[in-house]
PDB file of C-alpha atoms in Angstrom:
ATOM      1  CA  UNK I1389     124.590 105.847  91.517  1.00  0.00           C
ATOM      2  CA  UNK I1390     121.150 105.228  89.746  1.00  0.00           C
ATOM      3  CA  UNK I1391     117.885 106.806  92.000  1.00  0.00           C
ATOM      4  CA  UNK I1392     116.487 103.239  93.729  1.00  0.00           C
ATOM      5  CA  UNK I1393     113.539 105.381  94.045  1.00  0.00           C
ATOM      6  CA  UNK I1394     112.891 107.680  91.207  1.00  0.00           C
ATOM      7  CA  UNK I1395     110.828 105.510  89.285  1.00  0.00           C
ATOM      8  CA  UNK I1396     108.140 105.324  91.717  1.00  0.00           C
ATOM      9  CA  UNK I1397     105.056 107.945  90.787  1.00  0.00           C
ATOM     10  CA  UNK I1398     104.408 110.501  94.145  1.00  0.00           C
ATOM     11  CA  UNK I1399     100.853 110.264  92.982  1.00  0.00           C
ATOM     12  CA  UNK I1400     100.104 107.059  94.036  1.00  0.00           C
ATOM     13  CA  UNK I1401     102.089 106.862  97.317  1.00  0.00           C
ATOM     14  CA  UNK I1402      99.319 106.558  99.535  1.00  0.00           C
ATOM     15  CA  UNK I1403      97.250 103.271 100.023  1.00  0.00           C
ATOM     16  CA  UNK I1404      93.692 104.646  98.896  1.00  0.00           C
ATOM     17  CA  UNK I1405      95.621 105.685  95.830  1.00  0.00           C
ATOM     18  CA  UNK I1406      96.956 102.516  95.527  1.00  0.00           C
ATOM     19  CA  UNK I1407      93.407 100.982  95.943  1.00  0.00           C
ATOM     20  CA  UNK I1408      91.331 103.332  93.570  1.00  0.00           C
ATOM     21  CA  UNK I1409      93.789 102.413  91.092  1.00  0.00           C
ATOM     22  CA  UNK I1410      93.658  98.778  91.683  1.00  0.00           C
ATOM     23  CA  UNK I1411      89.937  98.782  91.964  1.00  0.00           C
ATOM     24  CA  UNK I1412      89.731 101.068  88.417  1.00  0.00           C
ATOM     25  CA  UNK I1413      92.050  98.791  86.923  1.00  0.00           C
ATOM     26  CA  UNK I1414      90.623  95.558  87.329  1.00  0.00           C
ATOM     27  CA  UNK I1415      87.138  96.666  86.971  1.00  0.00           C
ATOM     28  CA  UNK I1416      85.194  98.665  83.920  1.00  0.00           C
ATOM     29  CA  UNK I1417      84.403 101.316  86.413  1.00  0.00           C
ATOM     30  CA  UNK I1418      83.355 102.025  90.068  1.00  0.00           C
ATOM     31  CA  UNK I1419      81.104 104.597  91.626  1.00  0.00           C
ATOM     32  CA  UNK I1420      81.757 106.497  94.395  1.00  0.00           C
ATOM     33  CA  UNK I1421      79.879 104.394  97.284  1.00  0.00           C
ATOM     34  CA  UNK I1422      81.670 100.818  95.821  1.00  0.00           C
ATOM     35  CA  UNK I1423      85.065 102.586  95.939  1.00  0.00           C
ATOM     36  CA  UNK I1424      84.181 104.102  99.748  1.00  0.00           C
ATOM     37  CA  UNK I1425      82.676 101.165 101.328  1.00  0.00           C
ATOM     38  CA  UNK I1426      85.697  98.563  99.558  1.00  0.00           C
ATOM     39  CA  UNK I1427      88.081 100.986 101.479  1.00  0.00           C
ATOM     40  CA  UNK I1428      85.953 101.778 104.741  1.00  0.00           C
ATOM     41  CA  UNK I1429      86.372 105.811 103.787  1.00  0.00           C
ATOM     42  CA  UNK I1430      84.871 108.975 104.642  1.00  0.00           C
ATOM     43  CA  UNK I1431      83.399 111.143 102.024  1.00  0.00           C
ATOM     44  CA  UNK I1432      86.338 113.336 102.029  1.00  0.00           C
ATOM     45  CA  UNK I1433      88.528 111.938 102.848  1.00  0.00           C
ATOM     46  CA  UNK I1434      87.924 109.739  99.137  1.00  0.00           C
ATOM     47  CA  UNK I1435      86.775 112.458  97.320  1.00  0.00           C
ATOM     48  CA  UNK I1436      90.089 114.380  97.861  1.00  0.00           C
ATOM     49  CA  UNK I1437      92.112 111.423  96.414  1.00  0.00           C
ATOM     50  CA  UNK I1438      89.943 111.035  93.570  1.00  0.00           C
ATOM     51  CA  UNK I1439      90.190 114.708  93.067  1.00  0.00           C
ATOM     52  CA  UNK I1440      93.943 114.546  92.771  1.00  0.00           C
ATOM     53  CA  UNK I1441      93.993 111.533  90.676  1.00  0.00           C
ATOM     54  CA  UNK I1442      91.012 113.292  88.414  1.00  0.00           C
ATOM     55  CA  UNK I1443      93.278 116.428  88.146  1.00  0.00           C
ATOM     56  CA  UNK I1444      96.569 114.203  87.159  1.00  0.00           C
ATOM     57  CA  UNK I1445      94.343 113.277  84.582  1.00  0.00           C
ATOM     58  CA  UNK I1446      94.795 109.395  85.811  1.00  0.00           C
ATOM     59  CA  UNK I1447      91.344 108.933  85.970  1.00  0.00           C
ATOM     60  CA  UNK I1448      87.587 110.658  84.779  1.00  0.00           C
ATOM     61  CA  UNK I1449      84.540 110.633  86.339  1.00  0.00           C
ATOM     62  CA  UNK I1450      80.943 111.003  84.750  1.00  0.00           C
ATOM     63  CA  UNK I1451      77.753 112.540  86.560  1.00  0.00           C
ATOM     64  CA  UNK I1452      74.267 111.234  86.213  1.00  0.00           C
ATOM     65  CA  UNK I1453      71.181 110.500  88.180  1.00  0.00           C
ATOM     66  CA  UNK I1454      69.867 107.227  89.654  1.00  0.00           C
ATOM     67  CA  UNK I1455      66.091 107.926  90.168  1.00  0.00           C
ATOM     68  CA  UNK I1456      66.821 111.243  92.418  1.00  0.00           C
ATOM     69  CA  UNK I1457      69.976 110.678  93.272  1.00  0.00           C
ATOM     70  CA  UNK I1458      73.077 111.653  91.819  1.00  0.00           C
ATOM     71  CA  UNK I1459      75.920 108.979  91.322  1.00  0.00           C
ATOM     72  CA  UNK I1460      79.185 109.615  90.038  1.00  0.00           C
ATOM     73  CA  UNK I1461      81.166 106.990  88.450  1.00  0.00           C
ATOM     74  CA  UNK I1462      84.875 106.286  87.745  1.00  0.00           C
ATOM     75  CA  UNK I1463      87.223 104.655  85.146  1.00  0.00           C
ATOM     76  CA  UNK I1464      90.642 104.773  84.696  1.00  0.00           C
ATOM     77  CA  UNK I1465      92.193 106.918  81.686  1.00  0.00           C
ATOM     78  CA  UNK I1466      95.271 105.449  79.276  1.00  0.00           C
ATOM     79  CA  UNK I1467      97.167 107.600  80.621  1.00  0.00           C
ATOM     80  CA  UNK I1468      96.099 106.280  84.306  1.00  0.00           C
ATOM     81  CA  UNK I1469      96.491 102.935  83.299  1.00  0.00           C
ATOM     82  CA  UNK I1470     100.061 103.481  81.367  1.00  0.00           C
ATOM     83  CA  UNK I1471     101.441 105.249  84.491  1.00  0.00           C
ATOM     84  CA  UNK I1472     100.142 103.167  87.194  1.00  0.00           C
ATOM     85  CA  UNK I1473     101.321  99.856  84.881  1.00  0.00           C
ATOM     86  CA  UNK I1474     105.199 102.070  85.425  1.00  0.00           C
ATOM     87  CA  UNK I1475     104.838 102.681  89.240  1.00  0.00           C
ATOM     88  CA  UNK I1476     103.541  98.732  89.567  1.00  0.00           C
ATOM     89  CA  UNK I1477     106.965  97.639  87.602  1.00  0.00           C
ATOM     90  CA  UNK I1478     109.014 100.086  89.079  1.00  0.00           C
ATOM     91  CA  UNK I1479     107.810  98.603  92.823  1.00  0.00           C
ATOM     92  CA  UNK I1480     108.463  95.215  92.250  1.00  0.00           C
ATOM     93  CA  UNK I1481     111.854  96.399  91.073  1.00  0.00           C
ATOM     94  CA  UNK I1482     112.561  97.520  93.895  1.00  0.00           C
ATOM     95  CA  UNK I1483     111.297  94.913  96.087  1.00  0.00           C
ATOM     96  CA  UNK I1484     112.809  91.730  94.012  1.00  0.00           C
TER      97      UNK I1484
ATOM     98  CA  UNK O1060      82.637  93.789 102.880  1.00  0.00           C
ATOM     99  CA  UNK O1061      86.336  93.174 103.492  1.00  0.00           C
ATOM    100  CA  UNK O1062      88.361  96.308 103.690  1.00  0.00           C
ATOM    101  CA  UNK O1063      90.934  95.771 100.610  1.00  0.00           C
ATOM    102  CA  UNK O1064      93.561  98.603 101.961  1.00  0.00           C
ATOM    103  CA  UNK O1065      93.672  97.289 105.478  1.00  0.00           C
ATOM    104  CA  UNK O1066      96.872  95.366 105.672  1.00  0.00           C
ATOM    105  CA  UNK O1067      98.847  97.867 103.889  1.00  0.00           C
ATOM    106  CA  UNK O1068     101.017  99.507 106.376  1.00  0.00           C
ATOM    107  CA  UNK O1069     100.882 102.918 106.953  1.00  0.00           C
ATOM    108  CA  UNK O1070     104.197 103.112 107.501  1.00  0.00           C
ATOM    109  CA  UNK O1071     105.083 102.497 104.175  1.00  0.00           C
ATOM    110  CA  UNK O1072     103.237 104.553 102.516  1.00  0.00           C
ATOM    111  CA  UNK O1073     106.166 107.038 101.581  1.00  0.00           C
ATOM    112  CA  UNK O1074     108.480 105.645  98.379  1.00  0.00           C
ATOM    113  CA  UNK O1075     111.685 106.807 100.977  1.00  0.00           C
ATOM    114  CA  UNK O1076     110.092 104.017 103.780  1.00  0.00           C
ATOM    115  CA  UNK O1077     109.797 101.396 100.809  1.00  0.00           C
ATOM    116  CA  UNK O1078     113.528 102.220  99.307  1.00  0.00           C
ATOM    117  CA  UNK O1079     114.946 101.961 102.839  1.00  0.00           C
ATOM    118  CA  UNK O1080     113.138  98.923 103.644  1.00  0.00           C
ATOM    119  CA  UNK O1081     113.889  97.649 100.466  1.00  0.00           C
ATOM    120  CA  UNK O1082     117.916  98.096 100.989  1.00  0.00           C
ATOM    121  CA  UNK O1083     117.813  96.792 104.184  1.00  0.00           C
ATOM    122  CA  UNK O1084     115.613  93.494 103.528  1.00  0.00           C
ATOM    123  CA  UNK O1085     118.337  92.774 100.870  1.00  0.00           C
ATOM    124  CA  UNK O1086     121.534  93.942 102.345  1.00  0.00           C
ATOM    125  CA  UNK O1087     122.699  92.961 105.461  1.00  0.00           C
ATOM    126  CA  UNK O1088     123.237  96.711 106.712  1.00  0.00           C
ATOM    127  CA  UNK O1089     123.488 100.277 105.418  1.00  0.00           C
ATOM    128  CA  UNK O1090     125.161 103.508 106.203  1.00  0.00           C
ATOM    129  CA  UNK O1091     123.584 107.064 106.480  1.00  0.00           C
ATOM    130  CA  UNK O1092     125.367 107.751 103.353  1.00  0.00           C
ATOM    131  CA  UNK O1093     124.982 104.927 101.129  1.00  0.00           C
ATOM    132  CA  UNK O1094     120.668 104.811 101.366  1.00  0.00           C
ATOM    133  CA  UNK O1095     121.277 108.956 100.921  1.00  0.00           C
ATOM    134  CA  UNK O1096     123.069 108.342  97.623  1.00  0.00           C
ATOM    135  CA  UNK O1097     120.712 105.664  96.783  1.00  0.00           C
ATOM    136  CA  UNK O1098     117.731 107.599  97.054  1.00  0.00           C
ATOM    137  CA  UNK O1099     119.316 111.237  95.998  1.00  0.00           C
ATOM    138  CA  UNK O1100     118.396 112.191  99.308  1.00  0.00           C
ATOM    139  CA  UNK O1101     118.873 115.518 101.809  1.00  0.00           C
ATOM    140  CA  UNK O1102     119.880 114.541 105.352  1.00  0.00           C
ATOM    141  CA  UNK O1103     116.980 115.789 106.926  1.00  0.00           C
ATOM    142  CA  UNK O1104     114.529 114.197 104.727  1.00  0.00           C
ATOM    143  CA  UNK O1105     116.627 110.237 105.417  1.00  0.00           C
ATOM    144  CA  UNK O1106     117.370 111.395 109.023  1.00  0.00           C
ATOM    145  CA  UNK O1107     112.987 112.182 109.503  1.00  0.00           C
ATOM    146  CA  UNK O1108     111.860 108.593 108.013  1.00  0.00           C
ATOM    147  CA  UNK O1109     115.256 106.558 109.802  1.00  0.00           C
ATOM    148  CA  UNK O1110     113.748 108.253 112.759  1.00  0.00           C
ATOM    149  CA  UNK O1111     110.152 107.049 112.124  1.00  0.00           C
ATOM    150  CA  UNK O1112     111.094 103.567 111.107  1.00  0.00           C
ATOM    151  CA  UNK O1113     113.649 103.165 114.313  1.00  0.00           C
ATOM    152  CA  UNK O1114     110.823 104.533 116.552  1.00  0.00           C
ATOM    153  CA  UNK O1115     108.616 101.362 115.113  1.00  0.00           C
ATOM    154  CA  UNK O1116     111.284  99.033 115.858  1.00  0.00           C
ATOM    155  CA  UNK O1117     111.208  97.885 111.958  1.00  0.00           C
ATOM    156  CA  UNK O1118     115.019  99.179 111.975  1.00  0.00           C
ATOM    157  CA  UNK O1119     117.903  99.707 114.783  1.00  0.00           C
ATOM    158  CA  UNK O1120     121.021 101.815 114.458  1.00  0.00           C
ATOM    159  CA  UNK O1121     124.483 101.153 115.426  1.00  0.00           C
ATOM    160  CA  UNK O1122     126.586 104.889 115.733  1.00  0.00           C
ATOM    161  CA  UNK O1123     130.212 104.059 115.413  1.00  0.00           C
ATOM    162  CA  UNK O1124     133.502 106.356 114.530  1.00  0.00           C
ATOM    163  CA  UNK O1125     135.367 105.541 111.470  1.00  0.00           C
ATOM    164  CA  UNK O1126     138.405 107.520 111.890  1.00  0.00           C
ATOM    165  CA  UNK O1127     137.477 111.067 113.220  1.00  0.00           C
ATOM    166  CA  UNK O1128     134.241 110.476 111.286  1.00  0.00           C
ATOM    167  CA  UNK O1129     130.800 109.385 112.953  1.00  0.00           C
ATOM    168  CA  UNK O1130     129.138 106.987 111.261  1.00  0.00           C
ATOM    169  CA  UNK O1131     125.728 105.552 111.569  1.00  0.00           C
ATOM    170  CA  UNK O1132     124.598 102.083 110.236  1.00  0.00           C
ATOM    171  CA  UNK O1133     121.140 100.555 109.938  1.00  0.00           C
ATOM    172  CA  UNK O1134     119.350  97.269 109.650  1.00  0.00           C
ATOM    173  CA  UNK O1135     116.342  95.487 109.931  1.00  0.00           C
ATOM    174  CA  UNK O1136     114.974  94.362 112.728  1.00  0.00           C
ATOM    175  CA  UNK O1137     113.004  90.637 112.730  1.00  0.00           C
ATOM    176  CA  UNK O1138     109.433  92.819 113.646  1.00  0.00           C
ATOM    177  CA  UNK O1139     110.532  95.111 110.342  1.00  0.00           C
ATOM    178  CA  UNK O1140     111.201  92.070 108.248  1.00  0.00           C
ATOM    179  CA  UNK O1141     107.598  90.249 108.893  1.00  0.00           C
ATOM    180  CA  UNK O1142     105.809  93.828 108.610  1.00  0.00           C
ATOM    181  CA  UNK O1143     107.595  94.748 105.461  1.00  0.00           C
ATOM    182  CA  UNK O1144     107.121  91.382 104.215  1.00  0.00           C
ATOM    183  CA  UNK O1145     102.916  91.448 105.219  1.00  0.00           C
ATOM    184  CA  UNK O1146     103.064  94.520 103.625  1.00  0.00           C
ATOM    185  CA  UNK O1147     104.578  93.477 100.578  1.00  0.00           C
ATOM    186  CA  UNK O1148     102.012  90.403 100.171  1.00  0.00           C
ATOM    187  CA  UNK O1149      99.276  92.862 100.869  1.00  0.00           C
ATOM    188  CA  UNK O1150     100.300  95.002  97.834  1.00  0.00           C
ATOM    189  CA  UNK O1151     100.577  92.229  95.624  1.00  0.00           C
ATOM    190  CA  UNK O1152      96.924  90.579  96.609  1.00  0.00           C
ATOM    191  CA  UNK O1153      95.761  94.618  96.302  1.00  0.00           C
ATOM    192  CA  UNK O1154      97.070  94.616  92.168  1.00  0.00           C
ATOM    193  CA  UNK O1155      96.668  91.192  91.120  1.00  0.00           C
TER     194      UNK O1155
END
């Protein structure tokens, strides 16, 4: 009996995963405060997603300063877009 | 600015809460044993997220014998059919 299931990627089980992707995917790149404020975060609580995603190597961040302050920015990797392209696919699978 | 994870519900975050809605939106009912095959499944891990899903009145259970054998059969309640359904338009106006 084939896995209903198995297709779906862990890493992007939880809706702000779902949205960083989205927002990444659609748009060149996002900085933190964009991505926070689009999905009424905390800090943490979106810089521990973005750290896992960062770390699954689904999407890169880059460091710089605006006048005095630092801003990090986001896009999303090949390999980011490749697998989130599967788990999209393998949801509406499911769901049809 | 509008909050773009909002409507996705929380309680289907997990890829086991989307596969069981999932069979039960299409079939009419399922058995304990038939979603635990589909999914590849231990019995605690089902029997936690049934339990979840039943407490939020998205799915009822019927416990029957079948023979000398117990057997327990879900579906979907009408409240689990609009949520799952909301949630499933919310996901699709999230990646479009």
């Amino acid at each position: 009996m084939k896995n209903i299931i198995s297709k779906l990627n862990k890493a992007f089980e939880s809706r702000i995963r779902l949205g960083i992707m989205s927002i990444l995917s659609v748009n060149d790149s996002a900085d933190f405060n964009t991505m926070k404020q689009l999905m009424d975060l905390t800090d943490g609580n979106l810089a521990s997603h973005l750290k896992a995603l960062e770390g699954l190597g689904y999407i890169q961040s880059t460091k710089q300063f605006i006048g005095r302050k630092p801003n990090t920015t986001y896009t999303i990797t090949e390999e980011g877009q490749k697998a989130f392209k599967e788990h999209l696919n393998a949801l509406e699978e499911l769901i049809r």
